[in-house]
Amino acid sequence: MSIVTLFIAATFYAGPGSNQTTADAATIAAIEATCYDYIDGQLEADPKRVARSLHPDLAKRAVIGDTPDERLGLRRMSKEELVGLTKAGALKTPKAEWNRSCTVLDVTDKAASVRLETPWFVDYFHMGKFEDRWIIVNALWYSKPKKNS
């Protein structure tokens, strides 16, 4: 292979993830806003805010491992269950104690991967862009170990 051929090949192939688009600041801000609607809505006990961040067919799961009833078990949660827990104030927390971050990991024109971290858990989201809105479609989460005081 000639040097010119290698140069052309390298120009058109940037390696893994090369089909990603470069997201502009407005896109990143919109994705982060959805992430913060999800977590801040829970911390405020605002079910409407949480609901608007979620796809109606949300798949929210946590790995629990093998159980007597299931191999490779998952804890499953629907949009309705999460909104209900929010309405009940399950995570309601005074604003002075909020400590959360949303990190956009990857963005294409209609899909994004996002990491949410709180003191209690970490969520990994797959978001989809529907018209002009970013919505959480899938979430895989895990609880952080409780700290001994």
Short mmCIF file of C-alpha atoms in Angstrom, two decimals:
data_model
loop_
_atom_site.label_atom_id
_atom_site.label_comp_id
_atom_site.label_asym_id
_atom_site.label_seq_id
_atom_site.Cartn_x
_atom_site.Cartn_y
_atom_site.Cartn_z
CA MET A 1 0.00 0.00 0.00
CA SER A 2 1.34 3.40 -0.91
CA ILE A 3 1.74 6.33 1.47
CA VAL A 4 -1.02 8.18 -0.41
CA THR A 5 -3.42 5.24 -0.01
CA LEU A 6 -2.67 5.02 3.72
CA PHE A 7 -3.22 8.76 4.11
CA ILE A 8 -6.58 8.59 2.31
CA ALA A 9 -7.66 5.58 4.37
CA ALA A 10 -6.70 7.32 7.61
CA THR A 11 -8.60 10.44 6.56
CA PHE A 12 -11.86 8.53 6.05
CA TYR A 13 -11.51 6.14 8.99
CA ALA A 14 -11.00 7.73 12.38
CA GLY A 15 -11.33 4.49 14.35
CA PRO A 16 -14.02 3.35 16.77
CA GLY A 17 -16.80 5.87 17.13
CA SER A 18 -15.86 7.63 13.92
CA ASN A 19 -19.53 7.86 12.91
CA GLN A 20 -20.22 10.19 15.86
CA THR A 21 -21.28 13.72 15.18
CA THR A 22 -19.74 16.58 17.05
CA ALA A 23 -22.46 17.91 19.33
CA ASP A 24 -22.82 21.64 19.66
CA ALA A 25 -23.25 23.39 23.00
CA ALA A 26 -27.03 23.67 22.59
CA THR A 27 -27.34 19.90 22.03
CA ILE A 28 -25.20 19.10 25.08
CA ALA A 29 -27.26 21.56 27.16
CA ALA A 30 -30.53 19.94 26.02
CA ILE A 31 -29.25 16.45 26.90
CA GLU A 32 -28.03 17.66 30.30
CA ALA A 33 -31.39 19.37 30.92
CA THR A 34 -33.15 16.02 30.46
CA CYS A 35 -30.73 14.37 32.87
CA TYR A 36 -31.31 17.10 35.46
CA ASP A 37 -35.10 16.90 35.00
CA TYR A 38 -34.78 13.21 35.88
CA ILE A 39 -32.66 13.61 39.02
CA ASP A 40 -33.73 17.07 40.23
CA GLY A 41 -37.36 16.09 39.78
CA GLN A 42 -36.79 13.14 42.09
CA LEU A 43 -34.88 15.25 44.62
CA GLU A 44 -37.71 17.86 44.57
CA ALA A 45 -40.43 15.16 44.57
CA ASP A 46 -41.81 16.64 41.33
CA PRO A 47 -43.36 13.75 39.37
CA LYS A 48 -44.23 15.93 36.34
CA ARG A 49 -40.59 16.93 35.92
CA VAL A 50 -39.44 13.30 36.10
CA ALA A 51 -42.20 12.11 33.75
CA ARG A 52 -41.26 14.58 31.01
CA SER A 53 -37.69 13.20 30.98
CA LEU A 54 -38.81 9.60 30.35
CA HIS A 55 -39.99 7.68 27.31
CA PRO A 56 -43.39 6.00 27.86
CA ASP A 57 -41.72 2.62 27.24
CA LEU A 58 -38.76 3.27 29.59
CA ALA A 59 -36.58 0.26 30.39
CA LYS A 60 -34.91 1.00 33.75
CA ARG A 61 -32.91 -1.87 35.19
CA ALA A 62 -30.35 -2.81 37.79
CA VAL A 63 -28.25 -5.97 37.83
CA ILE A 64 -29.17 -8.14 40.84
CA GLY A 65 -27.62 -11.39 39.67
CA ASP A 66 -28.93 -14.90 40.04
CA THR A 67 -31.98 -15.35 42.24
CA PRO A 68 -34.03 -18.47 43.03
CA ASP A 69 -36.48 -17.36 40.32
CA GLU A 70 -34.19 -15.97 37.66
CA ARG A 71 -30.76 -16.51 36.14
CA LEU A 72 -28.92 -13.23 35.42
CA GLY A 73 -31.59 -11.33 37.34
CA LEU A 74 -32.50 -7.72 36.76
CA ARG A 75 -34.46 -5.31 38.94
CA ARG A 76 -36.96 -3.80 36.51
CA MET A 77 -38.69 -0.45 36.85
CA SER A 78 -41.22 1.20 34.57
CA LYS A 79 -41.85 4.88 33.98
CA GLU A 80 -45.03 4.61 36.07
CA GLU A 81 -43.18 3.05 39.01
CA LEU A 82 -40.44 5.70 38.98
CA VAL A 83 -42.97 8.54 38.72
CA GLY A 84 -44.94 6.96 41.60
CA LEU A 85 -41.83 6.73 43.78
CA THR A 86 -41.10 10.38 42.99
CA LYS A 87 -44.65 11.40 43.91
CA ALA A 88 -44.21 9.55 47.23
CA GLY A 89 -41.00 11.53 47.88
CA ALA A 90 -38.70 8.48 47.89
CA LEU A 91 -35.61 10.61 47.11
CA LYS A 92 -36.80 14.00 48.33
CA THR A 93 -33.71 15.81 49.57
CA PRO A 94 -33.11 19.39 50.76
CA LYS A 95 -31.48 21.38 47.95
CA ALA A 96 -28.47 22.21 50.13
CA GLU A 97 -27.63 18.48 50.14
CA TRP A 98 -27.87 17.91 46.39
CA ASN A 99 -24.68 16.50 44.92
CA ARG A 100 -25.24 15.21 41.41
CA SER A 101 -23.57 15.39 38.03
CA CYS A 102 -24.60 14.57 34.48
CA THR A 103 -21.86 13.71 32.00
CA VAL A 104 -22.61 13.33 28.30
CA LEU A 105 -20.50 10.42 27.08
CA ASP A 106 -21.45 10.16 23.41
CA VAL A 107 -23.83 11.91 21.00
CA THR A 108 -25.07 11.21 17.50
CA ASP A 109 -27.87 13.02 15.70
CA LYS A 110 -30.66 11.02 17.44
CA ALA A 111 -28.97 9.11 20.28
CA ALA A 112 -26.87 9.93 23.33
CA SER A 113 -25.23 8.09 26.22
CA VAL A 114 -25.14 9.88 29.57
CA ARG A 115 -23.78 9.09 33.05
CA LEU A 116 -25.61 10.44 36.10
CA GLU A 117 -23.86 10.24 39.46
CA THR A 118 -25.35 10.94 42.89
CA PRO A 119 -24.15 10.02 46.38
CA TRP A 120 -26.57 7.06 46.32
CA PHE A 121 -26.43 5.62 42.81
CA VAL A 122 -25.11 5.87 39.26
CA ASP A 123 -27.34 5.70 36.19
CA TYR A 124 -26.21 5.12 32.61
CA PHE A 125 -28.80 6.48 30.17
CA HIS A 126 -29.51 5.93 26.53
CA MET A 127 -31.43 8.95 25.30
CA GLY A 128 -33.25 9.39 22.04
CA LYS A 129 -34.05 12.62 20.24
CA PHE A 130 -37.71 12.83 19.33
CA GLU A 131 -38.37 15.89 17.18
CA ASP A 132 -36.65 18.56 19.32
CA ARG A 133 -36.70 16.73 22.70
CA TRP A 134 -34.15 14.42 24.28
CA ILE A 135 -35.84 11.65 26.31
CA ILE A 136 -34.44 8.82 28.44
CA VAL A 137 -35.27 5.51 26.74
CA ASN A 138 -33.07 3.09 28.72
CA ALA A 139 -31.37 3.30 32.10
CA LEU A 140 -28.99 0.83 33.74
CA TRP A 141 -28.22 1.76 37.34
CA TYR A 142 -26.43 0.55 40.41
CA SER A 143 -26.52 1.55 44.06
CA LYS A 144 -23.34 2.80 45.65
CA PRO A 145 -22.18 1.05 48.82
CA LYS A 146 -23.39 2.79 51.95
CA LYS A 147 -20.63 4.69 53.75
CA ASN A 148 -20.04 3.89 57.41
CA SER A 149 -20.35 7.00 59.56
#
